Amino acid sequence: MIQARSDEPALEYRFLKFDTHSKAEKGLNDAIAEGWQLVTYQAAGDSTSVTHFVVVSRTSQPESRRFGFGA
C-alpha cells in the first residue's frame, strides 16, 4: 500500500448510486459544486429500472482529510 506523507494532499474518491437519472444529475451537480470532479459514470438496468453509478474524486489537504465515504 502506498501512503501519502501526512503533509501532502491526498486523492479522495466517493462512490454515488442513484435510482433515477434526475437524482444522478442533481447528485453530480452537487458534488461538482463541492469541488469534486467526475471520474466515471455508468448506468445499468432494463426497461423498468436503471441504476446510475457515479465515481467522483478530489484532492484534499491534510487538515481536511476524511476517511471513508459518505457525506
PDB file of N, CA and C in Angstrom:
ATOM      1  N   MET A   1       0.841  -1.173   0.000  1.00  0.00           N
ATOM      2  CA  MET A   1       0.000   0.000   0.000  1.00  0.00           C
ATOM      3  C   MET A   1       0.887   1.236   0.000  1.00  0.00           C
ATOM      4  N   ILE A   2       0.527   2.212  -0.813  1.00  0.00           N
ATOM      5  CA  ILE A   2       1.259   3.466  -0.877  1.00  0.00           C
ATOM      6  C   ILE A   2       0.483   4.503  -0.083  1.00  0.00           C
ATOM      7  N   GLN A   3       1.172   5.186   0.812  1.00  0.00           N
ATOM      8  CA  GLN A   3       0.522   6.211   1.613  1.00  0.00           C
ATOM      9  C   GLN A   3       1.193   7.551   1.362  1.00  0.00           C
ATOM     10  N   ALA A   4       0.399   8.591   1.301  1.00  0.00           N
ATOM     11  CA  ALA A   4       0.945   9.938   1.171  1.00  0.00           C
ATOM     12  C   ALA A   4       1.533  10.358   2.510  1.00  0.00           C
ATOM     13  N   ARG A   5       2.560  11.185   2.440  1.00  0.00           N
ATOM     14  CA  ARG A   5       3.088  11.742   3.679  1.00  0.00           C
ATOM     15  C   ARG A   5       1.999  12.589   4.310  1.00  0.00           C
ATOM     16  N   SER A   6       2.062  12.754   5.611  1.00  0.00           N
ATOM     17  CA  SER A   6       0.996  13.469   6.313  1.00  0.00           C
ATOM     18  C   SER A   6       0.878  14.930   5.892  1.00  0.00           C
ATOM     19  N   ASP A   7       1.934  15.504   5.302  1.00  0.00           N
ATOM     20  CA  ASP A   7       1.876  16.901   4.888  1.00  0.00           C
ATOM     21  C   ASP A   7       1.545  17.071   3.403  1.00  0.00           C
ATOM     22  N   GLU A   8       1.236  15.978   2.703  1.00  0.00           N
ATOM     23  CA  GLU A   8       0.903  16.037   1.279  1.00  0.00           C
ATOM     24  C   GLU A   8      -0.602  15.895   1.070  1.00  0.00           C
ATOM     25  N   PRO A   9      -1.136  16.533   0.031  1.00  0.00           N
ATOM     26  CA  PRO A   9      -2.561  16.347  -0.280  1.00  0.00           C
ATOM     27  C   PRO A   9      -2.847  14.887  -0.640  1.00  0.00           C
ATOM     28  N   ALA A  10      -4.042  14.451  -0.369  1.00  0.00           N
ATOM     29  CA  ALA A  10      -4.451  13.080  -0.696  1.00  0.00           C
ATOM     30  C   ALA A  10      -5.588  13.125  -1.708  1.00  0.00           C
ATOM     31  N   LEU A  11      -5.665  12.107  -2.540  1.00  0.00           N
ATOM     32  CA  LEU A  11      -6.750  11.997  -3.503  1.00  0.00           C
ATOM     33  C   LEU A  11      -7.869  11.189  -2.865  1.00  0.00           C
ATOM     34  N   GLU A  12      -9.053  11.777  -2.770  1.00  0.00           N
ATOM     35  CA  GLU A  12     -10.219  11.113  -2.197  1.00  0.00           C
ATOM     36  C   GLU A  12     -11.148  10.684  -3.323  1.00  0.00           C
ATOM     37  N   TYR A  13     -11.819   9.570  -3.131  1.00  0.00           N
ATOM     38  CA  TYR A  13     -12.832   9.095  -4.075  1.00  0.00           C
ATOM     39  C   TYR A  13     -14.151   8.928  -3.344  1.00  0.00           C
ATOM     40  N   ARG A  14     -15.233   9.169  -4.047  1.00  0.00           N
ATOM     41  CA  ARG A  14     -16.571   8.928  -3.496  1.00  0.00           C
ATOM     42  C   ARG A  14     -17.381   8.189  -4.551  1.00  0.00           C
ATOM     43  N   PHE A  15     -18.060   7.136  -4.125  1.00  0.00           N
ATOM     44  CA  PHE A  15     -18.922   6.331  -4.992  1.00  0.00           C
ATOM     45  C   PHE A  15     -20.361   6.707  -4.684  1.00  0.00           C
ATOM     46  N   LEU A  16     -21.109   7.101  -5.696  1.00  0.00           N
ATOM     47  CA  LEU A  16     -22.505   7.507  -5.537  1.00  0.00           C
ATOM     48  C   LEU A  16     -23.399   6.604  -6.371  1.00  0.00           C
ATOM     49  N   LYS A  17     -24.562   6.281  -5.845  1.00  0.00           N
ATOM     50  CA  LYS A  17     -25.510   5.410  -6.551  1.00  0.00           C
ATOM     51  C   LYS A  17     -26.894   6.046  -6.477  1.00  0.00           C
ATOM     52  N   PHE A  18     -27.569   6.108  -7.630  1.00  0.00           N
ATOM     53  CA  PHE A  18     -28.886   6.738  -7.705  1.00  0.00           C
ATOM     54  C   PHE A  18     -29.847   5.844  -8.474  1.00  0.00           C
ATOM     55  N   ASP A  19     -31.150   5.980  -8.163  1.00  0.00           N
ATOM     56  CA  ASP A  19     -32.145   5.141  -8.840  1.00  0.00           C
ATOM     57  C   ASP A  19     -32.881   5.859  -9.967  1.00  0.00           C
ATOM     58  N   THR A  20     -32.585   7.142 -10.185  1.00  0.00           N
ATOM     59  CA  THR A  20     -33.169   7.856 -11.327  1.00  0.00           C
ATOM     60  C   THR A  20     -32.118   8.768 -11.956  1.00  0.00           C
ATOM     61  N   HIS A  21     -32.330   9.087 -13.227  1.00  0.00           N
ATOM     62  CA  HIS A  21     -31.398   9.981 -13.921  1.00  0.00           C
ATOM     63  C   HIS A  21     -31.393  11.365 -13.282  1.00  0.00           C
ATOM     64  N   SER A  22     -32.563  11.873 -12.927  1.00  0.00           N
ATOM     65  CA  SER A  22     -32.625  13.226 -12.355  1.00  0.00           C
ATOM     66  C   SER A  22     -31.893  13.303 -11.014  1.00  0.00           C
ATOM     67  N   LYS A  23     -31.988  12.248 -10.195  1.00  0.00           N
ATOM     68  CA  LYS A  23     -31.246  12.223  -8.928  1.00  0.00           C
ATOM     69  C   LYS A  23     -29.745  12.150  -9.186  1.00  0.00           C
ATOM     70  N   ALA A  24     -29.342  11.370 -10.187  1.00  0.00           N
ATOM     71  CA  ALA A  24     -27.919  11.261 -10.530  1.00  0.00           C
ATOM     72  C   ALA A  24     -27.387  12.611 -11.004  1.00  0.00           C
ATOM     73  N   GLU A  25     -28.159  13.297 -11.834  1.00  0.00           N
ATOM     74  CA  GLU A  25     -27.740  14.606 -12.336  1.00  0.00           C
ATOM     75  C   GLU A  25     -27.606  15.611 -11.198  1.00  0.00           C
ATOM     76  N   LYS A  26     -28.592  15.637 -10.299  1.00  0.00           N
ATOM     77  CA  LYS A  26     -28.535  16.553  -9.159  1.00  0.00           C
ATOM     78  C   LYS A  26     -27.371  16.199  -8.243  1.00  0.00           C
ATOM     79  N   GLY A  27     -27.186  14.902  -7.961  1.00  0.00           N
ATOM     80  CA  GLY A  27     -26.086  14.476  -7.092  1.00  0.00           C
ATOM     81  C   GLY A  27     -24.731  14.844  -7.664  1.00  0.00           C
ATOM     82  N   LEU A  28     -24.561  14.652  -8.965  1.00  0.00           N
ATOM     83  CA  LEU A  28     -23.297  15.010  -9.607  1.00  0.00           C
ATOM     84  C   LEU A  28     -23.093  16.523  -9.584  1.00  0.00           C
ATOM     85  N   ASN A  29     -24.132  17.290  -9.878  1.00  0.00           N
ATOM     86  CA  ASN A  29     -24.014  18.751  -9.832  1.00  0.00           C
ATOM     87  C   ASN A  29     -23.663  19.240  -8.430  1.00  0.00           C
ATOM     88  N   ASP A  30     -24.263  18.638  -7.403  1.00  0.00           N
ATOM     89  CA  ASP A  30     -23.944  18.997  -6.017  1.00  0.00           C
ATOM     90  C   ASP A  30     -22.487  18.672  -5.695  1.00  0.00           C
ATOM     91  N   ALA A  31     -22.024  17.495  -6.132  1.00  0.00           N
ATOM     92  CA  ALA A  31     -20.636  17.094  -5.878  1.00  0.00           C
ATOM     93  C   ALA A  31     -19.663  18.054  -6.562  1.00  0.00           C
ATOM     94  N   ILE A  32     -19.952  18.431  -7.797  1.00  0.00           N
ATOM     95  CA  ILE A  32     -19.090  19.370  -8.525  1.00  0.00           C
ATOM     96  C   ILE A  32     -19.058  20.720  -7.805  1.00  0.00           C
ATOM     97  N   ALA A  33     -20.200  21.157  -7.299  1.00  0.00           N
ATOM     98  CA  ALA A  33     -20.264  22.419  -6.561  1.00  0.00           C
ATOM     99  C   ALA A  33     -19.414  22.368  -5.291  1.00  0.00           C
ATOM    100  N   GLU A  34     -19.212  21.166  -4.737  1.00  0.00           N
ATOM    101  CA  GLU A  34     -18.391  20.984  -3.538  1.00  0.00           C
ATOM    102  C   GLU A  34     -16.919  20.737  -3.870  1.00  0.00           C
ATOM    103  N   GLY A  35     -16.560  20.819  -5.152  1.00  0.00           N
ATOM    104  CA  GLY A  35     -15.161  20.668  -5.522  1.00  0.00           C
ATOM    105  C   GLY A  35     -14.752  19.291  -6.015  1.00  0.00           C
ATOM    106  N   TRP A  36     -15.706  18.384  -6.199  1.00  0.00           N
ATOM    107  CA  TRP A  36     -15.411  17.051  -6.711  1.00  0.00           C
ATOM    108  C   TRP A  36     -15.362  17.091  -8.231  1.00  0.00           C
ATOM    109  N   GLN A  37     -14.623  16.145  -8.831  1.00  0.00           N
ATOM    110  CA  GLN A  37     -14.555  16.010 -10.284  1.00  0.00           C
ATOM    111  C   GLN A  37     -15.056  14.629 -10.675  1.00  0.00           C
ATOM    112  N   LEU A  38     -15.741  14.569 -11.809  1.00  0.00           N
ATOM    113  CA  LEU A  38     -16.260  13.294 -12.303  1.00  0.00           C
ATOM    114  C   LEU A  38     -15.114  12.386 -12.753  1.00  0.00           C
ATOM    115  N   VAL A  39     -15.114  11.149 -12.272  1.00  0.00           N
ATOM    116  CA  VAL A  39     -14.154  10.136 -12.712  1.00  0.00           C
ATOM    117  C   VAL A  39     -14.827   9.233 -13.736  1.00  0.00           C
ATOM    118  N   THR A  40     -16.002   8.705 -13.377  1.00  0.00           N
ATOM    119  CA  THR A  40     -16.726   7.832 -14.298  1.00  0.00           C
ATOM    120  C   THR A  40     -18.216   7.841 -13.968  1.00  0.00           C
ATOM    121  N   TYR A  41     -19.007   7.570 -14.988  1.00  0.00           N
ATOM    122  CA  TYR A  41     -20.462   7.468 -14.852  1.00  0.00           C
ATOM    123  C   TYR A  41     -20.907   6.241 -15.627  1.00  0.00           C
ATOM    124  N   GLN A  42     -21.775   5.443 -15.022  1.00  0.00           N
ATOM    125  CA  GLN A  42     -22.294   4.246 -15.693  1.00  0.00           C
ATOM    126  C   GLN A  42     -23.747   4.062 -15.278  1.00  0.00           C
ATOM    127  N   ALA A  43     -24.589   3.737 -16.223  1.00  0.00           N
ATOM    128  CA  ALA A  43     -25.982   3.409 -15.933  1.00  0.00           C
ATOM    129  C   ALA A  43     -26.232   1.987 -16.410  1.00  0.00           C
ATOM    130  N   ALA A  44     -26.946   1.226 -15.596  1.00  0.00           N
ATOM    131  CA  ALA A  44     -27.231  -0.169 -15.947  1.00  0.00           C
ATOM    132  C   ALA A  44     -28.634  -0.520 -15.495  1.00  0.00           C
ATOM    133  N   GLY A  45     -29.306  -1.353 -16.263  1.00  0.00           N
ATOM    134  CA  GLY A  45     -30.636  -1.788 -15.901  1.00  0.00           C
ATOM    135  C   GLY A  45     -31.393  -2.311 -17.096  1.00  0.00           C
ATOM    136  N   ASP A  46     -32.715  -2.259 -16.987  1.00  0.00           N
ATOM    137  CA  ASP A  46     -33.570  -2.729 -18.074  1.00  0.00           C
ATOM    138  C   ASP A  46     -34.656  -1.689 -18.332  1.00  0.00           C
ATOM    139  N   SER A  47     -35.701  -2.065 -19.023  1.00  0.00           N
ATOM    140  CA  SER A  47     -36.745  -1.106 -19.388  1.00  0.00           C
ATOM    141  C   SER A  47     -37.575  -0.631 -18.197  1.00  0.00           C
ATOM    142  N   THR A  48     -37.479  -1.305 -17.063  1.00  0.00           N
ATOM    143  CA  THR A  48     -38.276  -0.915 -15.903  1.00  0.00           C
ATOM    144  C   THR A  48     -37.471  -0.227 -14.810  1.00  0.00           C
ATOM    145  N   SER A  49     -36.165  -0.440 -14.790  1.00  0.00           N
ATOM    146  CA  SER A  49     -35.349   0.109 -13.715  1.00  0.00           C
ATOM    147  C   SER A  49     -33.915   0.314 -14.189  1.00  0.00           C
ATOM    148  N   VAL A  50     -33.373   1.469 -13.884  1.00  0.00           N
ATOM    149  CA  VAL A  50     -31.978   1.768 -14.216  1.00  0.00           C
ATOM    150  C   VAL A  50     -31.298   2.320 -12.967  1.00  0.00           C
ATOM    151  N   THR A  51     -30.123   1.812 -12.663  1.00  0.00           N
ATOM    152  CA  THR A  51     -29.324   2.322 -11.561  1.00  0.00           C
ATOM    153  C   THR A  51     -28.157   3.109 -12.149  1.00  0.00           C
ATOM    154  N   HIS A  52     -27.899   4.268 -11.566  1.00  0.00           N
ATOM    155  CA  HIS A  52     -26.843   5.160 -12.045  1.00  0.00           C
ATOM    156  C   HIS A  52     -25.701   5.142 -11.032  1.00  0.00           C
ATOM    157  N   PHE A  53     -24.500   4.857 -11.505  1.00  0.00           N
ATOM    158  CA  PHE A  53     -23.315   4.800 -10.660  1.00  0.00           C
ATOM    159  C   PHE A  53     -22.379   5.937 -11.059  1.00  0.00           C
ATOM    160  N   VAL A  54     -21.929   6.705 -10.086  1.00  0.00           N
ATOM    161  CA  VAL A  54     -21.051   7.845 -10.330  1.00  0.00           C
ATOM    162  C   VAL A  54     -19.856   7.732  -9.386  1.00  0.00           C
ATOM    163  N   VAL A  55     -18.651   7.925  -9.908  1.00  0.00           N
ATOM    164  CA  VAL A  55     -17.455   7.998  -9.074  1.00  0.00           C
ATOM    165  C   VAL A  55     -16.860   9.385  -9.268  1.00  0.00           C
ATOM    166  N   VAL A  56     -16.605  10.067  -8.156  1.00  0.00           N
ATOM    167  CA  VAL A  56     -16.012  11.396  -8.189  1.00  0.00           C
ATOM    168  C   VAL A  56     -14.744  11.397  -7.337  1.00  0.00           C
ATOM    169  N   SER A  57     -13.872  12.349  -7.589  1.00  0.00           N
ATOM    170  CA  SER A  57     -12.639  12.456  -6.800  1.00  0.00           C
ATOM    171  C   SER A  57     -12.323  13.918  -6.544  1.00  0.00           C
ATOM    172  N   ARG A  58     -11.482  14.136  -5.538  1.00  0.00           N
ATOM    173  CA  ARG A  58     -10.946  15.470  -5.268  1.00  0.00           C
ATOM    174  C   ARG A  58      -9.656  15.315  -4.480  1.00  0.00           C
ATOM    175  N   THR A  59      -8.862  16.348  -4.514  1.00  0.00           N
ATOM    176  CA  THR A  59      -7.634  16.368  -3.732  1.00  0.00           C
ATOM    177  C   THR A  59      -7.939  17.092  -2.440  1.00  0.00           C
ATOM    178  N   SER A  60      -7.616  16.461  -1.324  1.00  0.00           N
ATOM    179  CA  SER A  60      -7.883  17.086  -0.032  1.00  0.00           C
ATOM    180  C   SER A  60      -6.572  17.483   0.621  1.00  0.00           C
ATOM    181  N   GLN A  61      -6.629  18.552   1.358  1.00  0.00           N
ATOM    182  CA  GLN A  61      -5.475  18.992   2.125  1.00  0.00           C
ATOM    183  C   GLN A  61      -5.401  18.163   3.405  1.00  0.00           C
ATOM    184  N   PRO A  62      -4.215  17.960   3.960  1.00  0.00           N
ATOM    185  CA  PRO A  62      -4.065  17.083   5.128  1.00  0.00           C
ATOM    186  C   PRO A  62      -4.992  17.431   6.288  1.00  0.00           C
ATOM    187  N   GLU A  63      -5.189  18.722   6.572  1.00  0.00           N
ATOM    188  CA  GLU A  63      -6.019  19.096   7.715  1.00  0.00           C
ATOM    189  C   GLU A  63      -7.499  18.830   7.490  1.00  0.00           C
ATOM    190  N   SER A  64      -7.917  18.642   6.239  1.00  0.00           N
ATOM    191  CA  SER A  64      -9.342  18.427   5.964  1.00  0.00           C
ATOM    192  C   SER A  64      -9.645  16.996   5.546  1.00  0.00           C
ATOM    193  N   ARG A  65      -8.696  16.080   5.698  1.00  0.00           N
ATOM    194  CA  ARG A  65      -8.918  14.696   5.268  1.00  0.00           C
ATOM    195  C   ARG A  65     -10.005  14.026   6.082  1.00  0.00           C
ATOM    196  N   ARG A  66     -10.831  13.277   5.363  1.00  0.00           N
ATOM    197  CA  ARG A  66     -11.836  12.430   5.998  1.00  0.00           C
ATOM    198  C   ARG A  66     -11.638  11.038   5.456  1.00  0.00           C
ATOM    199  N   PHE A  67     -11.722  10.062   6.320  1.00  0.00           N
ATOM    200  CA  PHE A  67     -11.550   8.688   5.878  1.00  0.00           C
ATOM    201  C   PHE A  67     -12.912   8.050   5.685  1.00  0.00           C
ATOM    202  N   GLY A  68     -13.036   7.216   4.659  1.00  0.00           N
ATOM    203  CA  GLY A  68     -14.296   6.548   4.372  1.00  0.00           C
ATOM    204  C   GLY A  68     -15.130   7.361   3.407  1.00  0.00           C
ATOM    205  N   PHE A  69     -16.331   6.885   3.166  1.00  0.00           N
ATOM    206  CA  PHE A  69     -17.237   7.516   2.224  1.00  0.00           C
ATOM    207  C   PHE A  69     -18.463   8.005   2.958  1.00  0.00           C
ATOM    208  N   GLY A  70     -19.160   8.889   2.322  1.00  0.00           N
ATOM    209  CA  GLY A  70     -20.399   9.418   2.879  1.00  0.00           C
ATOM    210  C   GLY A  70     -20.296  10.911   3.090  1.00  0.00           C
ATOM    211  N   ALA A  71     -21.415  11.493   3.361  1.00  0.00           N
ATOM    212  CA  ALA A  71     -21.444  12.947   3.498  1.00  0.00           C
ATOM    213  C   ALA A  71     -21.151  13.376   4.902  1.00  0.00           C
TER     214      ALA A  71
END
